[in-house]
Every structure is written in structure tokens, then in C-alpha cells.
DNA sequence: GTCCAACCTGTATC
DNA sequence: AGATACAGGTTGG
């Protein structure tokens, strides 16, 4: 199936797919190839239109619009977060970057794997898990693999998961898969909660019992921002922490400022995380997550 | 409640 | 070559 989508609001496919939200897209020539929601999809942007080719009937225009959240009026979102020169420059530099509405299970699993790692490595891990355990599918004569369902990974031998290069994350992934499969973590219930409650539930469980090992505040924020439409979520990794300390020192109180001084290794504890999080969320407002994504791109592009 | 080392492993750097 | 540091954190002491 082949179709074209007309864009009515700013969009950059490249920035969006390279912004570290998603790990299963790759650029080949003019096209981006991805496996989404159990089907293969390739996309090319030509100005204000999006050419799409897919092997799966469910990946239609409505799906693509929803996946990239093309209904979001990006200009309004961006003008609401452009509160100073730093974020304004970031927005101008990566104009058109959008948040993606990912599939929840895959998003959760991906970010459990993402801890203490980097983007190329995360892509390798997600790819290895898909290749080993995912359902095969054909597209343009090439075989792809869907991201494996929870029940597959919960029953996978730990040694097989470790063989995918997951390291200490292997038992976390298996356990999280089991919780999702059993329904002890219920995505549709979670989506009804507000941001704070949902984050607490992901990290600590509804009754305060830990049921998602490998899910701390950073992973929870990623999952909520990228797959639950919680636009105020502001995931804080080392890049963002450095950027906040560098460009927004006044948002932090003096003790935190000293502790995270630019020269020092940034290693933030739970308490620091919560303090930075509430500071930036009250500064940027309900679309703080967009600010995070633009600042993240800026921080990474500035690395040497 | 807060701090800290340990955790798998791939890659970069010396 | 072999060692070391570090990577989009989290856990358990």
C-alpha cells in the first residue's frame, strides 16, 4: 500500500526520527525504514508531504498521522515553551521535531534496555531482541522482525536474552514482560491517571510494591512522554542534566548548583532528579517534554 | 530519608 | 595490545 500525507503543520521527519525517541528506524537513501506496530513502513519527506509505503494494511494514513501526532499544532506548542534564548535557539535549530506516539509495550521495553547505555547500543539491543524473538514479516522482498510480544519475552530463557547483549538488563526485561503479560501493570488504566500518579505507579507500583524492575524516574518519564501523551514529562539524563546546569542554573537552588557544577561528573540521585524535574516543569509548563526533546538535540549536537 | 558502589557489555581513547 | 573510562540509570546495601 502506498499513500501520501499532506502536512499542515511544521514537521521534520529526520529530526524526529533521529531524536532518540525511537530505535527501530533506519535511513537508507531518501527513505526511512521502520517496523511499527507489527508491520513494515517506509517514509520519505518531500517538503510538506510525506510519502509512505507499507506492507501492512493497518499502517494507513490515519495510523501515520497518529504515530507522528500530526494533529498537534506544533507552532502553538513551541511558542508556549520558547521562554528564553536557549530554548528559542534549540527550537529554531531543530524546527519541526515532533514527539512520537509509540506503541506502549515496545516503548517500555526499549527504555528498560536503555539504561546506562547509548543510542547506537540501544538500537543494537532492540534489534537483537527483535531478530531473535520477533515475528518475521516480509516487505519488498526483505525479511523484517516485529518487536516481540510480552508473552514471548517473559518465557524466553534468560541465557537467550543475555545472548542479545542485554547484560544486567536481561532479567529486568523478562520480569517487565511478565508483569505486562499478567496485567499487573495495565496500560489503559495507567493512561487514565495524571502525569504524577502515572509516574509513581510505573516506578513504585500501585500499592507501593516494586513490579517493574529497571524502571526508575528517567525510564518512567520516557515511557509517559513517548507513549502516553504526557507532554509535561521531562526525562532527565546526563545530557539534559548538563544542559540544565549550564543554561538554567537559576532554576536550581544553590546546593544543587554546586553539586552539579559543570566541571564535576554529573551523577544525579533520586532527590536531585525530582528537584530538577519539578523546576523545569514549572518553568516550561504543560509542554515541558517538547522543551526536553529540543534541548536534548541541542546538547547532543554540541558534544565534541 | 539519602548516599554510594556495583551492574553487563560495547566502544572510544590512551 | 591491554587498560581504562564512560554510556540517555537503577538497584540494594
Short mmCIF file of C-alpha atoms (C1' of nucleotides) in Angstrom, two decimals:
data_model
loop_
_atom_site.label_atom_id
_atom_site.label_comp_id
_atom_site.label_asym_id
_atom_site.label_seq_id
_atom_site.Cartn_x
_atom_site.Cartn_y
_atom_site.Cartn_z
CA UNK A 1 0.00 0.00 0.00
CA UNK A 2 1.17 3.44 -0.92
CA UNK A 3 -0.14 6.84 0.08
CA UNK A 4 0.83 10.46 0.63
CA UNK A 5 0.09 12.67 3.58
CA UNK A 6 -0.12 16.43 3.30
CA UNK A 7 1.44 18.31 6.18
CA UNK A 8 -0.42 21.29 7.56
CA UNK A 9 1.90 21.97 10.45
CA UNK A 10 5.72 22.03 10.68
CA UNK A 11 7.35 18.62 10.61
CA UNK A 12 10.86 17.30 10.17
CA UNK A 13 10.93 13.55 9.66
CA UNK A 14 14.70 13.49 10.01
CA UNK A 15 14.93 15.37 13.30
CA UNK A 16 12.02 13.42 14.68
CA UNK A 17 13.45 10.02 13.90
CA UNK A 18 16.98 10.96 14.96
CA UNK A 19 16.00 12.45 18.28
CA UNK A 20 16.49 9.27 20.26
CA UNK A 21 12.82 8.58 20.95
CA UNK A 22 12.66 5.53 18.71
CA UNK A 23 15.19 2.83 17.99
CA UNK A 24 13.85 0.86 15.07
CA UNK A 25 14.12 3.34 12.22
CA UNK A 26 16.98 3.44 9.81
CA UNK A 27 17.85 5.76 6.99
CA UNK A 28 18.57 4.18 3.59
CA UNK A 29 18.97 6.68 0.81
CA UNK A 30 15.99 9.00 0.71
CA UNK A 31 13.76 6.68 2.70
CA UNK A 32 13.37 5.89 6.34
CA UNK A 33 12.58 2.24 7.08
CA UNK A 34 10.86 1.18 10.25
CA UNK A 35 8.96 -1.66 11.84
CA UNK A 36 5.99 -0.31 13.69
CA UNK A 37 3.02 -1.99 15.30
CA UNK A 38 3.87 -5.31 13.71
CA UNK A 39 4.29 -4.01 10.19
CA UNK A 40 6.97 -2.54 7.94
CA UNK A 41 6.77 1.06 6.85
CA UNK A 42 8.98 3.29 4.78
CA UNK A 43 8.63 7.03 4.63
CA UNK A 44 10.12 9.88 2.68
CA UNK A 45 9.51 13.56 3.28
CA UNK A 46 9.27 15.91 0.32
CA UNK A 47 8.67 19.39 1.61
CA UNK A 48 5.21 19.46 3.08
CA UNK A 49 4.23 15.98 2.08
CA UNK A 50 5.02 12.54 3.42
CA UNK A 51 5.27 9.60 1.06
CA UNK A 52 4.52 6.32 2.75
CA UNK A 53 4.84 2.73 1.58
CA UNK A 54 3.79 -0.18 3.74
CA UNK A 55 3.25 -3.88 3.61
CA UNK A 56 0.60 -3.79 6.29
CA UNK A 57 -2.96 -2.58 5.72
CA UNK A 58 -3.27 -1.35 9.28
CA UNK A 59 -0.47 1.14 8.77
CA UNK A 60 -2.66 3.55 6.85
CA UNK A 61 -2.76 7.32 6.70
CA UNK A 62 -4.70 7.58 9.94
CA UNK A 63 -2.11 5.47 11.69
CA UNK A 64 0.81 7.52 10.43
CA UNK A 65 -0.89 10.76 11.41
CA UNK A 66 -1.49 9.41 14.87
CA UNK A 67 2.01 7.93 15.19
CA UNK A 68 3.69 11.24 14.44
CA UNK A 69 0.98 13.21 16.24
CA UNK A 70 0.45 15.37 13.17
CA UNK A 71 -2.77 16.70 14.68
CA UNK A 72 -0.70 18.56 17.28
CA UNK A 73 -0.41 22.22 16.37
CA UNK A 74 3.32 22.45 16.75
CA UNK A 75 3.60 26.23 16.42
CA UNK A 76 1.36 26.71 19.43
CA UNK A 77 3.27 24.15 21.46
CA UNK A 78 6.60 25.70 20.57
CA UNK A 79 5.57 29.26 21.24
CA UNK A 80 4.41 28.15 24.69
CA UNK A 81 7.86 26.80 25.59
CA UNK A 82 10.04 29.48 23.97
CA UNK A 83 10.68 31.37 27.18
CA UNK A 84 14.30 32.36 26.71
CA UNK A 85 17.15 32.47 24.21
CA UNK A 86 18.47 28.98 24.89
CA UNK A 87 15.26 27.15 24.10
CA UNK A 88 14.46 29.52 21.27
CA UNK A 89 17.75 28.69 19.59
CA UNK A 90 17.13 24.98 20.09
CA UNK A 91 13.65 25.28 18.60
CA UNK A 92 14.95 27.23 15.60
CA UNK A 93 17.78 24.77 15.03
CA UNK A 94 15.61 21.66 15.11
CA UNK A 95 12.37 23.17 13.90
CA UNK A 96 9.81 20.53 13.03
CA UNK A 97 10.97 17.98 15.58
CA UNK A 98 7.92 16.25 16.99
CA UNK A 99 7.17 13.80 19.73
CA UNK A 100 6.10 10.39 18.50
CA UNK A 101 3.20 8.36 19.89
CA UNK A 102 4.88 4.98 20.25
CA UNK A 103 3.45 1.60 21.00
CA UNK A 104 3.43 1.34 24.77
CA UNK A 105 4.88 -2.08 25.35
CA UNK A 106 7.73 -1.59 22.90
CA UNK A 107 8.48 1.81 24.37
CA UNK A 108 8.62 0.49 27.92
CA UNK A 109 10.81 -2.43 26.90
CA UNK A 110 13.14 -0.23 24.86
CA UNK A 111 13.80 2.19 27.69
CA UNK A 112 14.34 -0.58 30.19
CA UNK A 113 17.15 -1.60 27.86
CA UNK A 114 18.37 1.98 27.51
CA UNK A 115 19.79 2.40 30.99
CA UNK A 116 23.47 3.16 31.28
CA UNK A 117 23.87 2.84 27.54
CA UNK A 118 23.96 5.00 24.42
CA UNK A 119 21.80 5.28 21.35
CA UNK A 120 23.79 3.06 18.95
CA UNK A 121 23.98 0.43 21.63
CA UNK A 122 20.27 0.66 22.45
CA UNK A 123 19.45 0.22 18.77
CA UNK A 124 21.62 -2.89 18.69
CA UNK A 125 19.94 -4.39 21.71
CA UNK A 126 16.41 -3.70 20.45
CA UNK A 127 17.39 -5.02 17.04
CA UNK A 128 18.93 -8.18 18.53
CA UNK A 129 15.86 -8.90 20.65
CA UNK A 130 13.57 -8.38 17.65
CA UNK A 131 15.71 -10.52 15.37
CA UNK A 132 15.83 -13.35 17.87
CA UNK A 133 12.25 -13.32 19.19
CA UNK A 134 10.07 -11.23 16.85
CA UNK A 135 7.55 -12.44 14.27
CA UNK A 136 9.04 -12.40 10.80
CA UNK A 137 7.42 -10.24 8.14
CA UNK A 138 8.18 -9.62 4.51
CA UNK A 139 8.40 -6.23 2.88
CA UNK A 140 9.78 -5.55 -0.59
CA UNK A 141 11.37 -8.97 -0.58
CA UNK A 142 13.26 -8.41 2.61
CA UNK A 143 12.54 -10.03 5.95
CA UNK A 144 11.95 -7.83 8.97
CA UNK A 145 11.02 -8.76 12.51
CA UNK A 146 8.33 -7.24 14.65
CA UNK A 147 9.13 -6.29 18.22
CA UNK A 148 8.30 -9.43 20.26
CA UNK A 149 5.18 -9.55 22.37
CA UNK A 150 5.42 -9.64 26.18
CA UNK A 151 4.46 -13.30 26.42
CA UNK A 152 7.35 -14.25 24.19
CA UNK A 153 9.94 -12.38 26.22
CA UNK A 154 8.53 -13.42 29.59
CA UNK A 155 9.05 -17.05 28.57
CA UNK A 156 12.39 -16.55 26.90
CA UNK A 157 15.33 -18.23 28.63
CA UNK A 158 17.48 -15.69 30.41
CA UNK A 159 20.55 -17.01 28.66
CA UNK A 160 18.94 -16.29 25.28
CA UNK A 161 18.17 -12.75 26.33
CA UNK A 162 21.69 -12.25 27.58
CA UNK A 163 22.95 -13.51 24.25
CA UNK A 164 21.32 -10.42 22.74
CA UNK A 165 23.88 -8.33 24.56
CA UNK A 166 21.50 -7.05 27.21
CA UNK A 167 23.76 -7.69 30.19
CA UNK A 168 22.18 -6.98 33.57
CA UNK A 169 19.10 -5.66 31.76
CA UNK A 170 18.08 -9.16 30.63
CA UNK A 171 16.32 -10.18 33.87
CA UNK A 172 14.71 -6.73 34.07
CA UNK A 173 13.22 -7.10 30.60
CA UNK A 174 11.96 -10.60 31.29
CA UNK A 175 10.33 -9.51 34.52
CA UNK A 176 8.73 -6.43 32.99
CA UNK A 177 7.41 -8.57 30.14
CA UNK A 178 5.82 -10.90 32.68
CA UNK A 179 4.18 -8.01 34.54
CA UNK A 180 2.70 -6.64 31.33
CA UNK A 181 1.53 -10.05 30.20
CA UNK A 182 -0.13 -10.79 33.55
CA UNK A 183 -1.76 -7.40 33.56
CA UNK A 184 -0.23 -6.38 36.90
CA UNK A 185 0.67 -3.24 35.02
CA UNK A 186 -2.32 -2.15 32.96
CA UNK A 187 -1.57 0.37 30.26
CA UNK A 188 -5.15 1.56 29.74
CA UNK A 189 -5.60 2.13 33.46
CA UNK A 190 -2.28 3.94 33.58
CA UNK A 191 -3.32 6.23 30.75
CA UNK A 192 -6.26 7.46 32.81
CA UNK A 193 -4.03 8.71 35.60
CA UNK A 194 -2.49 12.14 35.57
CA UNK A 195 1.22 12.52 34.99
CA UNK A 196 2.39 12.42 38.61
CA UNK A 197 0.22 9.44 39.52
CA UNK A 198 1.18 7.54 36.42
CA UNK A 199 4.87 8.08 37.08
CA UNK A 200 4.51 6.96 40.68
CA UNK A 201 2.69 3.85 39.55
CA UNK A 202 5.30 2.95 36.95
CA UNK A 203 8.17 3.42 39.39
CA UNK A 204 6.66 2.03 42.57
CA UNK A 205 3.57 0.10 41.61
CA UNK A 206 0.01 0.95 42.59
CA UNK A 207 0.34 -0.36 46.12
CA UNK A 208 3.91 0.68 46.62
CA UNK A 209 5.31 -2.70 45.64
CA UNK A 210 8.03 -2.74 43.02
CA UNK A 211 6.81 -4.62 40.00
CA UNK A 212 8.80 -3.13 37.17
CA UNK A 213 12.49 -3.65 37.89
CA UNK A 214 14.64 -1.45 35.72
CA UNK A 215 12.04 1.32 35.71
CA UNK A 216 13.12 4.36 37.67
CA UNK A 217 12.14 8.01 37.21
CA UNK A 218 14.07 8.51 33.94
CA UNK A 219 12.63 5.43 32.24
CA UNK A 220 9.13 6.22 33.55
CA UNK A 221 9.34 9.75 32.16
CA UNK A 222 10.42 8.46 28.75
CA UNK A 223 7.56 5.97 28.64
CA UNK A 224 4.98 8.56 29.68
CA UNK A 225 6.23 11.19 27.25
CA UNK A 226 6.73 8.92 24.27
CA UNK A 227 3.80 6.56 24.57
CA UNK A 228 1.22 8.03 26.97
CA UNK A 229 0.87 11.58 25.65
CA UNK A 230 2.06 13.00 28.96
CA UNK A 231 3.60 16.09 27.38
CA UNK A 232 4.74 17.55 30.68
CA UNK A 233 7.08 14.62 31.38
CA UNK A 234 10.69 15.78 31.25
CA UNK A 235 13.13 12.84 31.15
CA UNK A 236 16.43 13.82 32.73
CA UNK A 237 19.52 12.02 31.51
CA UNK A 238 23.14 13.12 31.79
CA UNK A 239 22.87 15.28 28.66
CA UNK A 240 19.82 17.14 29.86
CA UNK A 241 21.18 17.47 33.38
CA UNK A 242 24.33 19.09 31.99
CA UNK A 243 22.28 21.35 29.78
CA UNK A 244 20.03 22.48 32.62
CA UNK A 245 23.01 23.20 34.85
CA UNK A 246 24.75 25.07 32.05
CA UNK A 247 21.86 27.10 30.67
CA UNK A 248 19.37 27.21 33.53
CA UNK A 249 21.39 27.44 36.74
CA UNK A 250 18.91 29.88 38.24
CA UNK A 251 16.19 27.24 38.15
CA UNK A 252 18.18 25.18 40.63
CA UNK A 253 18.81 26.10 44.22
CA UNK A 254 22.37 26.86 45.24
CA UNK A 255 23.12 23.49 46.82
CA UNK A 256 22.13 21.65 43.68
CA UNK A 257 24.05 24.12 41.54
CA UNK A 258 27.24 23.48 43.46
CA UNK A 259 26.75 19.76 43.44
CA UNK A 260 26.21 19.62 39.70
CA UNK A 261 28.84 22.22 38.83
CA UNK A 262 29.80 21.90 35.16
CA UNK A 263 33.26 20.56 35.97
CA UNK A 264 32.03 17.64 38.00
CA UNK A 265 30.77 14.35 36.74
CA UNK A 266 27.02 14.58 36.59
CA UNK A 267 25.55 11.80 38.65
CA UNK A 268 22.10 12.67 39.88
CA UNK A 269 20.34 10.84 42.65
CA UNK A 270 16.62 10.39 43.09
CA UNK A 271 16.19 13.53 45.17
CA UNK A 272 18.13 15.64 42.65
CA UNK A 273 16.05 14.19 39.85
CA UNK A 274 12.79 15.19 41.45
CA UNK A 275 14.02 18.69 42.22
CA UNK A 276 15.30 19.33 38.70
CA UNK A 277 12.14 17.80 37.28
CA UNK A 278 9.70 20.00 39.16
CA UNK A 279 11.80 23.08 38.49
CA UNK A 280 11.88 22.63 34.71
CA UNK A 281 8.27 21.52 34.52
CA UNK A 282 7.03 24.58 36.33
CA UNK A 283 9.28 26.74 34.14
CA UNK A 284 8.35 25.30 30.74
CA UNK A 285 4.75 24.37 31.53
CA UNK A 286 2.45 21.64 30.21
CA UNK A 287 4.60 21.01 27.12
CA UNK A 288 7.87 20.69 29.01
CA UNK A 289 8.51 17.38 27.24
CA UNK A 290 8.88 19.19 23.92
CA UNK A 291 11.42 21.51 25.51
CA UNK A 292 13.32 18.48 26.76
CA UNK A 293 13.43 16.96 23.29
CA UNK A 294 14.74 20.13 21.66
CA UNK A 295 17.27 20.74 24.43
CA UNK A 296 18.42 17.14 24.20
CA UNK A 297 19.10 17.52 20.48
CA UNK A 298 20.96 20.74 21.16
CA UNK A 299 23.09 19.23 23.90
CA UNK A 300 23.99 16.24 21.77
CA UNK A 301 24.79 18.21 18.66
CA UNK A 302 27.14 20.39 20.72
CA UNK A 303 29.15 17.44 22.01
CA UNK A 304 32.71 17.17 20.82
"C1'" DG B 1 15.24 9.51 54.11
"C1'" DT B 2 19.97 9.84 51.42
"C1'" DC B 3 24.36 8.28 49.55
"C1'" DC B 4 27.24 5.01 47.02
"C1'" DA B 5 29.30 1.15 44.69
"C1'" DA B 6 28.04 -2.37 41.56
"C1'" DC B 7 26.00 -3.79 37.46
"C1'" DC B 8 26.66 -6.21 31.69
"C1'" DT B 9 28.92 -5.01 27.71
"C1'" DG B 10 30.26 -2.35 23.53
"C1'" DT B 11 33.02 1.35 22.03
"C1'" DA B 12 36.31 5.05 22.29
"C1'" DT B 13 40.65 6.62 23.88
"C1'" DC B 14 45.11 6.47 25.66
"C1'" DA C 1 47.91 -4.82 22.74
"C1'" DG C 2 45.85 -4.15 27.35
"C1'" DA C 3 43.81 -0.85 30.50
"C1'" DT C 4 40.52 2.48 31.49
"C1'" DA C 5 36.53 5.40 31.11
"C1'" DC C 6 32.11 6.06 30.01
"C1'" DA C 7 27.46 5.35 28.17
"C1'" DG C 8 20.06 8.70 27.61
"C1'" DG C 9 20.07 4.66 35.28
"C1'" DT C 10 18.59 1.58 38.67
"C1'" DT C 11 19.20 -1.33 42.48
"C1'" DG C 12 20.28 -2.84 47.05
"C1'" DG C 13 23.10 -2.13 50.91
#
